[in-house]
Structure formats: structure tokens, C-alpha cells
Amino acid sequence: MRPSQRFALLQFRASVRLRKLRDSVSTACLSLPSPAAKVAISYAVVESLNTWTEFVRGYFLSCILRPKRVRGGRVAAAAFTGITFNDAIGVAMSRHRPATPLPASGRWPRRDEPMWHDPYILLNSCADLGCSNLGQIQAALSLPTRVFADLPVFRNFFAHRNHATAASARSLAAYYSIPSYSHPIEILASLPSGRPEPLLVDWIDDILIVIEFLCE
């Protein structure tokens, strides 16, 4: 997701993708145990995390462009003026991957960058940039959701599909009052205690809300 001078554009790009995934998951959960439904849920897990990851990276890099917030006003990176995207990545690297050497080319390879899906990467990196909207970022990332901790665990299961990754995914079911003996796909398609939507739909909704708050 490319950086932008308008947070509204970042929000739109991410939201369109996530809402499509949400609709796909809602339909798939009603169609289980069909193979097509299982594929749709697996795909949505991977792509939901990818979308969040790309949004966070684009959001962080946008902060050096003095981007316009959705509700007006612009963000300033007070600690750094006139830096490049590569410089901004370097700021994040110095905090989160300090042992990684800068290549001879002077450019950070994408594969070496921090794990952008972790909210603390965004929070700490924006703090190091001196972003003027740091309070807003803190508030958005303090919403009571486990999605950013638990979604990567399920993504790892669908990426590797072995006993260890399945056990890690199942161990999270208890947080949502869902039987832990269920298959990870069944866990994602189950209704958490007191919730009207399947777990994965809830997670996508949480990501959408956090993105909205970040861009306001």
C-alpha cells in the first residue's frame, strides 16, 4: 500500500479490501464444511493480516509527507524533516532490528524490515519520528481487541499447517469461550461468547475500527 499525503486514501484502500474479505468470510461460515468455504476462510486470514501489515507500513511512511487527516489537520514528523522513505525505515530499524546491518546499497531490503503487523512497531516508530498524532495512534491501538496478537497465530497455521501451529491456534480458543478441540477453521467460524458474528468477522471489524481511528 503506497504512502499518501491523505490518510483518507489509505483508509479507503485498506477498507475496500477488508470489507470484501469480511463478506467472503460471512458467506463461507454459512457454507462449512464445504471445501470452498474452508479455502475462503484460509485465504481471508492470510489476506486480512497482509492488508493490515501493508496499511501500517504505508501509514508510517506517510507520516513524513505531512499527510492530511480525515477530520482535518496535518501530521508532522517533528524529529525529522525532509527525510526519505528509506531514512524513515532506518528509524524503525534502529529501534526494532538494531543488529541488522545496512546493505552496501544504502537501501533497506523489504525482507529485513520490522514486522509491521505488530502494533508496537507502529507506535514506537512513530514516537521516534516525533509524529504529532502520537496520542491518536496510542488511543487507536489501545482498543480492547486481541486481533493483532491472535490473527498472526492463525496465519502461521494456514501458512505451515503442522501439529505445532495447530496447537498454538487451538490454545487461543478459550479466550473466546470456543471449544479448544475444534479445528482452527471451526474456531474462526464460531461465535465468541456474547458476540453475534463469527470470530474472524469480529477480527476484521476490529481492524477496520482501528484503521478508522488511526486516520481520523
Short mmCIF file of N, CA and C in Angstrom, two decimals, residues 22-162:
data_model
loop_
_atom_site.label_atom_id
_atom_site.label_comp_id
_atom_site.label_asym_id
_atom_site.label_seq_id
_atom_site.Cartn_x
_atom_site.Cartn_y
_atom_site.Cartn_z
N ARG A 22 -14.40 -9.58 4.51
CA ARG A 22 -15.45 -9.79 5.51
C ARG A 22 -16.67 -10.45 4.90
N ASP A 23 -17.09 -9.95 3.75
CA ASP A 23 -18.26 -10.53 3.06
C ASP A 23 -18.00 -11.98 2.68
N SER A 24 -16.78 -12.25 2.23
CA SER A 24 -16.42 -13.61 1.85
C SER A 24 -16.46 -14.54 3.04
N VAL A 25 -15.95 -14.08 4.18
CA VAL A 25 -15.94 -14.90 5.38
C VAL A 25 -17.37 -15.15 5.88
N SER A 26 -18.19 -14.12 5.87
CA SER A 26 -19.58 -14.28 6.33
C SER A 26 -20.30 -15.34 5.53
N THR A 27 -20.10 -15.35 4.22
CA THR A 27 -20.72 -16.35 3.35
C THR A 27 -20.12 -17.72 3.60
N ALA A 28 -18.79 -17.77 3.74
CA ALA A 28 -18.11 -19.05 3.92
C ALA A 28 -18.52 -19.73 5.22
N CYS A 29 -18.70 -18.96 6.27
CA CYS A 29 -19.05 -19.55 7.56
C CYS A 29 -20.40 -20.24 7.52
N LEU A 30 -21.26 -19.79 6.62
CA LEU A 30 -22.57 -20.41 6.46
C LEU A 30 -22.52 -21.65 5.58
N SER A 31 -21.40 -21.81 4.88
CA SER A 31 -21.27 -22.90 3.90
C SER A 31 -20.40 -24.04 4.38
N LEU A 32 -19.81 -23.91 5.57
CA LEU A 32 -18.99 -25.01 6.08
C LEU A 32 -19.82 -26.27 6.27
N PRO A 33 -19.27 -27.43 6.04
CA PRO A 33 -17.83 -27.73 5.85
C PRO A 33 -17.41 -27.87 4.39
N SER A 34 -17.99 -27.14 3.50
CA SER A 34 -17.62 -27.28 2.09
C SER A 34 -16.16 -26.89 1.88
N PRO A 35 -15.46 -27.58 0.97
CA PRO A 35 -14.04 -27.25 0.71
C PRO A 35 -13.85 -25.80 0.29
N ALA A 36 -14.79 -25.28 -0.52
CA ALA A 36 -14.67 -23.89 -0.97
C ALA A 36 -14.73 -22.92 0.20
N ALA A 37 -15.56 -23.21 1.18
CA ALA A 37 -15.68 -22.35 2.36
C ALA A 37 -14.39 -22.37 3.17
N LYS A 38 -13.79 -23.55 3.29
CA LYS A 38 -12.52 -23.66 4.03
C LYS A 38 -11.42 -22.86 3.34
N VAL A 39 -11.38 -22.93 2.02
CA VAL A 39 -10.39 -22.17 1.26
C VAL A 39 -10.61 -20.67 1.46
N ALA A 40 -11.88 -20.25 1.43
CA ALA A 40 -12.20 -18.83 1.58
C ALA A 40 -11.76 -18.31 2.94
N ILE A 41 -11.98 -19.08 3.98
CA ILE A 41 -11.59 -18.66 5.33
C ILE A 41 -10.08 -18.62 5.46
N SER A 42 -9.41 -19.63 4.93
CA SER A 42 -7.95 -19.66 4.98
C SER A 42 -7.36 -18.44 4.26
N TYR A 43 -7.89 -18.17 3.10
CA TYR A 43 -7.41 -17.03 2.31
C TYR A 43 -7.66 -15.72 3.04
N ALA A 44 -8.82 -15.59 3.66
CA ALA A 44 -9.17 -14.35 4.36
C ALA A 44 -8.25 -14.10 5.54
N VAL A 45 -7.84 -15.15 6.23
CA VAL A 45 -6.91 -14.98 7.36
C VAL A 45 -5.59 -14.39 6.87
N VAL A 46 -5.04 -14.99 5.83
CA VAL A 46 -3.75 -14.53 5.30
C VAL A 46 -3.87 -13.12 4.75
N GLU A 47 -4.90 -12.85 3.99
CA GLU A 47 -5.03 -11.54 3.35
C GLU A 47 -5.44 -10.44 4.32
N SER A 48 -6.17 -10.78 5.36
CA SER A 48 -6.51 -9.76 6.38
C SER A 48 -5.25 -9.27 7.07
N LEU A 49 -4.38 -10.22 7.42
CA LEU A 49 -3.12 -9.82 8.07
C LEU A 49 -2.23 -9.07 7.09
N ASN A 50 -2.19 -9.52 5.84
CA ASN A 50 -1.39 -8.81 4.82
C ASN A 50 -1.88 -7.38 4.63
N THR A 51 -3.20 -7.21 4.59
CA THR A 51 -3.77 -5.88 4.39
C THR A 51 -3.42 -4.96 5.56
N TRP A 52 -3.56 -5.47 6.77
CA TRP A 52 -3.19 -4.68 7.95
C TRP A 52 -1.71 -4.33 7.91
N THR A 53 -0.87 -5.29 7.58
CA THR A 53 0.57 -5.07 7.52
C THR A 53 0.92 -3.98 6.51
N GLU A 54 0.34 -4.07 5.33
CA GLU A 54 0.61 -3.09 4.28
C GLU A 54 0.08 -1.71 4.66
N PHE A 55 -1.07 -1.69 5.32
CA PHE A 55 -1.62 -0.41 5.77
C PHE A 55 -0.68 0.25 6.78
N VAL A 56 -0.22 -0.51 7.77
CA VAL A 56 0.64 0.05 8.81
C VAL A 56 1.92 0.61 8.20
N ARG A 57 2.53 -0.14 7.31
CA ARG A 57 3.76 0.33 6.68
C ARG A 57 3.50 1.62 5.88
N GLY A 58 2.41 1.62 5.11
CA GLY A 58 2.07 2.81 4.34
C GLY A 58 1.74 4.00 5.22
N TYR A 59 1.07 3.73 6.34
CA TYR A 59 0.71 4.79 7.28
C TYR A 59 1.97 5.41 7.89
N PHE A 60 2.88 4.56 8.32
CA PHE A 60 4.12 5.05 8.93
C PHE A 60 4.91 5.91 7.95
N LEU A 61 5.08 5.42 6.73
CA LEU A 61 5.83 6.17 5.74
C LEU A 61 5.11 7.46 5.33
N SER A 62 3.79 7.43 5.35
CA SER A 62 3.03 8.63 5.02
C SER A 62 3.27 9.76 6.00
N CYS A 63 3.65 9.41 7.23
CA CYS A 63 3.82 10.42 8.27
C CYS A 63 4.94 11.41 7.97
N ILE A 64 5.85 11.07 7.07
CA ILE A 64 6.91 12.02 6.72
C ILE A 64 6.47 12.95 5.58
N LEU A 65 5.25 12.74 5.06
CA LEU A 65 4.73 13.55 3.96
C LEU A 65 3.79 14.65 4.43
N ARG A 66 3.70 14.86 5.73
CA ARG A 66 2.73 15.80 6.32
C ARG A 66 1.32 15.48 5.81
N PRO A 67 0.87 14.26 6.01
CA PRO A 67 -0.43 13.85 5.47
C PRO A 67 -1.60 14.56 6.14
N LYS A 68 -2.65 14.71 5.38
CA LYS A 68 -3.88 15.31 5.89
C LYS A 68 -4.72 14.24 6.57
N ARG A 69 -5.18 14.52 7.78
CA ARG A 69 -6.04 13.60 8.49
C ARG A 69 -7.47 13.70 7.96
N VAL A 70 -8.25 12.65 8.17
CA VAL A 70 -9.61 12.60 7.64
C VAL A 70 -10.46 13.76 8.17
N ARG A 71 -10.29 14.09 9.44
CA ARG A 71 -11.10 15.16 10.05
C ARG A 71 -10.41 16.52 10.02
N GLY A 72 -9.38 16.61 9.21
CA GLY A 72 -8.70 17.89 9.07
C GLY A 72 -7.42 17.96 9.87
N GLY A 73 -6.57 18.86 9.46
CA GLY A 73 -5.27 18.99 10.11
C GLY A 73 -4.27 18.05 9.47
N ARG A 74 -3.00 18.35 9.68
CA ARG A 74 -1.94 17.55 9.09
C ARG A 74 -1.03 16.99 10.17
N VAL A 75 -0.40 15.88 9.83
CA VAL A 75 0.55 15.23 10.74
C VAL A 75 1.94 15.73 10.40
N ALA A 76 2.71 16.03 11.43
CA ALA A 76 4.10 16.43 11.24
C ALA A 76 5.00 15.47 11.99
N ALA A 77 6.11 15.12 11.34
CA ALA A 77 7.13 14.29 11.99
C ALA A 77 8.19 15.24 12.53
N ALA A 78 8.00 15.72 13.73
CA ALA A 78 8.79 16.83 14.26
C ALA A 78 10.28 16.53 14.36
N ALA A 79 10.60 15.28 14.65
CA ALA A 79 12.01 14.95 14.87
C ALA A 79 12.81 14.84 13.58
N PHE A 80 12.13 14.70 12.46
CA PHE A 80 12.81 14.51 11.18
C PHE A 80 12.11 15.32 10.10
N THR A 81 12.86 16.14 9.41
CA THR A 81 12.31 16.96 8.34
C THR A 81 13.07 16.67 7.05
N GLY A 82 12.33 16.46 5.99
CA GLY A 82 12.96 16.25 4.69
C GLY A 82 13.65 14.92 4.52
N ILE A 83 13.23 13.91 5.27
CA ILE A 83 13.87 12.60 5.13
C ILE A 83 13.16 11.78 4.05
N THR A 84 13.81 10.75 3.58
CA THR A 84 13.26 9.87 2.56
C THR A 84 12.54 8.70 3.23
N PHE A 85 11.82 7.93 2.41
CA PHE A 85 11.17 6.72 2.94
C PHE A 85 12.23 5.76 3.49
N ASN A 86 13.35 5.65 2.79
CA ASN A 86 14.41 4.76 3.26
C ASN A 86 14.96 5.22 4.60
N ASP A 87 15.07 6.54 4.78
CA ASP A 87 15.51 7.08 6.07
C ASP A 87 14.52 6.72 7.17
N ALA A 88 13.22 6.83 6.85
CA ALA A 88 12.19 6.52 7.84
C ALA A 88 12.24 5.04 8.23
N ILE A 89 12.45 4.16 7.23
CA ILE A 89 12.61 2.75 7.54
C ILE A 89 13.81 2.56 8.46
N GLY A 90 14.86 3.32 8.22
CA GLY A 90 16.04 3.24 9.08
C GLY A 90 15.74 3.60 10.52
N VAL A 91 14.85 4.56 10.73
CA VAL A 91 14.44 4.92 12.09
C VAL A 91 13.78 3.72 12.77
N ALA A 92 12.88 3.06 12.05
CA ALA A 92 12.21 1.87 12.61
C ALA A 92 13.20 0.74 12.83
N MET A 93 14.14 0.58 11.92
CA MET A 93 15.13 -0.49 12.05
C MET A 93 16.03 -0.27 13.27
N SER A 94 16.39 0.97 13.51
CA SER A 94 17.30 1.25 14.62
C SER A 94 16.68 0.91 15.97
N ARG A 95 15.36 0.95 16.04
CA ARG A 95 14.67 0.60 17.29
C ARG A 95 14.37 -0.90 17.36
N HIS A 96 13.88 -1.46 16.25
CA HIS A 96 13.33 -2.80 16.31
C HIS A 96 14.22 -3.90 15.74
N ARG A 97 15.19 -3.53 14.92
CA ARG A 97 16.13 -4.53 14.41
C ARG A 97 17.54 -3.92 14.37
N PRO A 98 18.02 -3.48 15.50
CA PRO A 98 19.29 -2.73 15.53
C PRO A 98 20.50 -3.54 15.09
N ALA A 99 20.42 -4.86 15.16
CA ALA A 99 21.57 -5.69 14.79
C ALA A 99 21.64 -5.94 13.29
N THR A 100 20.62 -5.53 12.55
CA THR A 100 20.61 -5.77 11.11
C THR A 100 21.46 -4.72 10.41
N PRO A 101 22.48 -5.13 9.67
CA PRO A 101 23.37 -4.15 9.02
C PRO A 101 22.72 -3.53 7.79
N LEU A 102 23.02 -2.27 7.56
CA LEU A 102 22.55 -1.60 6.36
C LEU A 102 23.35 -2.12 5.16
N PRO A 103 22.68 -2.61 4.12
CA PRO A 103 23.40 -3.13 2.95
C PRO A 103 24.28 -2.07 2.31
N ALA A 104 25.23 -2.52 1.52
CA ALA A 104 26.16 -1.61 0.84
C ALA A 104 25.44 -0.65 -0.08
N SER A 105 24.26 -1.07 -0.56
CA SER A 105 23.48 -0.22 -1.46
C SER A 105 22.92 1.00 -0.74
N GLY A 106 22.88 0.94 0.60
CA GLY A 106 22.31 2.04 1.37
C GLY A 106 20.81 2.00 1.48
N ARG A 107 20.18 0.94 0.94
CA ARG A 107 18.73 0.82 0.98
C ARG A 107 18.35 -0.44 1.75
N TRP A 108 17.32 -0.29 2.57
CA TRP A 108 16.86 -1.41 3.37
C TRP A 108 16.02 -2.37 2.53
N PRO A 109 16.36 -3.64 2.44
CA PRO A 109 15.52 -4.61 1.73
C PRO A 109 14.20 -4.81 2.47
N ARG A 110 13.16 -5.00 1.73
CA ARG A 110 11.84 -5.18 2.35
C ARG A 110 11.84 -6.38 3.30
N ARG A 111 12.58 -7.41 2.94
CA ARG A 111 12.57 -8.62 3.78
C ARG A 111 13.19 -8.39 5.16
N ASP A 112 14.01 -7.34 5.29
CA ASP A 112 14.66 -7.05 6.56
C ASP A 112 13.85 -6.11 7.46
N GLU A 113 12.79 -5.55 6.93
CA GLU A 113 12.03 -4.56 7.68
C GLU A 113 11.34 -5.18 8.90
N PRO A 114 10.97 -4.36 9.87
CA PRO A 114 10.29 -4.87 11.06
C PRO A 114 8.96 -5.55 10.72
N MET A 115 8.43 -6.28 11.66
CA MET A 115 7.15 -6.97 11.47
C MET A 115 6.03 -5.95 11.67
N TRP A 116 5.63 -5.32 10.60
CA TRP A 116 4.71 -4.19 10.69
C TRP A 116 3.35 -4.53 11.27
N HIS A 117 2.99 -5.80 11.27
CA HIS A 117 1.66 -6.14 11.81
C HIS A 117 1.60 -5.99 13.32
N ASP A 118 2.75 -5.91 13.98
CA ASP A 118 2.79 -5.71 15.43
C ASP A 118 2.50 -4.23 15.74
N PRO A 119 1.43 -3.92 16.45
CA PRO A 119 1.09 -2.52 16.72
C PRO A 119 2.20 -1.73 17.40
N TYR A 120 3.01 -2.40 18.21
CA TYR A 120 4.08 -1.68 18.91
C TYR A 120 5.15 -1.17 17.94
N ILE A 121 5.29 -1.82 16.80
CA ILE A 121 6.23 -1.34 15.79
C ILE A 121 5.78 0.04 15.30
N LEU A 122 4.50 0.17 15.00
CA LEU A 122 3.96 1.45 14.55
C LEU A 122 4.07 2.50 15.65
N LEU A 123 3.65 2.13 16.85
CA LEU A 123 3.64 3.09 17.96
C LEU A 123 5.04 3.60 18.26
N ASN A 124 5.98 2.69 18.41
CA ASN A 124 7.34 3.09 18.76
C ASN A 124 8.03 3.84 17.63
N SER A 125 7.81 3.40 16.40
CA SER A 125 8.46 4.05 15.27
C SER A 125 7.93 5.46 15.06
N CYS A 126 6.63 5.65 15.24
CA CYS A 126 6.06 6.99 15.13
C CYS A 126 6.52 7.88 16.28
N ALA A 127 6.70 7.29 17.44
CA ALA A 127 7.23 8.06 18.57
C ALA A 127 8.65 8.53 18.26
N ASP A 128 9.44 7.65 17.64
CA ASP A 128 10.82 8.01 17.31
C ASP A 128 10.88 9.09 16.22
N LEU A 129 9.86 9.10 15.35
CA LEU A 129 9.79 10.15 14.33
C LEU A 129 9.31 11.48 14.90
N GLY A 130 8.71 11.42 16.08
CA GLY A 130 8.13 12.62 16.67
C GLY A 130 6.84 13.02 16.00
N CYS A 131 6.02 12.03 15.66
CA CYS A 131 4.76 12.30 14.96
C CYS A 131 3.80 13.09 15.85
N SER A 132 3.20 14.10 15.28
CA SER A 132 2.32 14.97 16.06
C SER A 132 1.02 14.29 16.45
N ASN A 133 0.68 13.19 15.80
CA ASN A 133 -0.57 12.47 16.10
C ASN A 133 -0.32 11.25 16.98
N LEU A 134 0.77 11.26 17.73
CA LEU A 134 1.12 10.09 18.53
C LEU A 134 0.01 9.73 19.52
N GLY A 135 -0.63 10.73 20.12
CA GLY A 135 -1.72 10.45 21.04
C GLY A 135 -2.86 9.72 20.38
N GLN A 136 -3.16 10.10 19.15
CA GLN A 136 -4.22 9.45 18.39
C GLN A 136 -3.84 7.99 18.09
N ILE A 137 -2.59 7.77 17.76
CA ILE A 137 -2.13 6.41 17.49
C ILE A 137 -2.23 5.56 18.75
N GLN A 138 -1.82 6.12 19.86
CA GLN A 138 -1.91 5.40 21.14
C GLN A 138 -3.34 5.03 21.45
N ALA A 139 -4.25 5.97 21.24
CA ALA A 139 -5.67 5.70 21.54
C ALA A 139 -6.23 4.62 20.63
N ALA A 140 -5.91 4.69 19.35
CA ALA A 140 -6.43 3.72 18.39
C ALA A 140 -5.94 2.31 18.70
N LEU A 141 -4.67 2.21 19.08
CA LEU A 141 -4.08 0.89 19.32
C LEU A 141 -4.38 0.36 20.72
N SER A 142 -5.05 1.16 21.53
CA SER A 142 -5.41 0.70 22.87
C SER A 142 -6.82 0.12 22.92
N LEU A 143 -7.48 0.04 21.79
CA LEU A 143 -8.82 -0.55 21.77
C LEU A 143 -8.75 -2.00 22.24
N PRO A 144 -9.76 -2.46 22.99
CA PRO A 144 -9.71 -3.81 23.57
C PRO A 144 -9.98 -4.91 22.54
N THR A 145 -8.96 -5.33 21.85
CA THR A 145 -9.08 -6.41 20.88
C THR A 145 -7.81 -7.25 20.92
N ARG A 146 -7.96 -8.54 20.67
CA ARG A 146 -6.83 -9.46 20.62
C ARG A 146 -6.41 -9.76 19.17
N VAL A 147 -7.01 -9.10 18.21
CA VAL A 147 -6.78 -9.47 16.82
C VAL A 147 -5.32 -9.42 16.43
N PHE A 148 -4.59 -8.42 16.89
CA PHE A 148 -3.21 -8.25 16.43
C PHE A 148 -2.26 -9.26 17.07
N ALA A 149 -2.69 -9.86 18.18
CA ALA A 149 -1.90 -10.93 18.79
C ALA A 149 -2.30 -12.30 18.24
N ASP A 150 -3.60 -12.49 17.99
CA ASP A 150 -4.11 -13.82 17.65
C ASP A 150 -4.18 -14.10 16.15
N LEU A 151 -4.48 -13.09 15.36
CA LEU A 151 -4.56 -13.32 13.91
C LEU A 151 -3.24 -13.86 13.35
N PRO A 152 -2.06 -13.33 13.75
CA PRO A 152 -0.81 -13.90 13.24
C PRO A 152 -0.63 -15.38 13.59
N VAL A 153 -1.16 -15.81 14.73
CA VAL A 153 -1.05 -17.21 15.13
C VAL A 153 -1.83 -18.10 14.15
N PHE A 154 -3.02 -17.67 13.79
CA PHE A 154 -3.82 -18.43 12.83
C PHE A 154 -3.22 -18.34 11.43
N ARG A 155 -2.65 -17.19 11.11
CA ARG A 155 -1.99 -17.07 9.81
C ARG A 155 -0.84 -18.07 9.71
N ASN A 156 -0.09 -18.25 10.79
CA ASN A 156 1.01 -19.21 10.79
C ASN A 156 0.50 -20.63 10.60
N PHE A 157 -0.65 -20.91 11.18
CA PHE A 157 -1.22 -22.25 10.97
C PHE A 157 -1.51 -22.47 9.50
N PHE A 158 -2.18 -21.52 8.86
CA PHE A 158 -2.55 -21.73 7.45
C PHE A 158 -1.33 -21.69 6.53
N ALA A 159 -0.26 -21.04 6.97
CA ALA A 159 0.95 -21.00 6.16
C ALA A 159 1.76 -22.28 6.28
N HIS A 160 1.69 -22.94 7.45
CA HIS A 160 2.56 -24.09 7.70
C HIS A 160 1.81 -25.40 7.95
N ARG A 161 0.64 -25.32 8.56
CA ARG A 161 -0.22 -26.48 8.77
C ARG A 161 0.53 -27.69 9.35
N ASN A 162 0.97 -27.54 10.57
CA ASN A 162 1.57 -28.68 11.26
C ASN A 162 1.01 -28.76 12.66
#
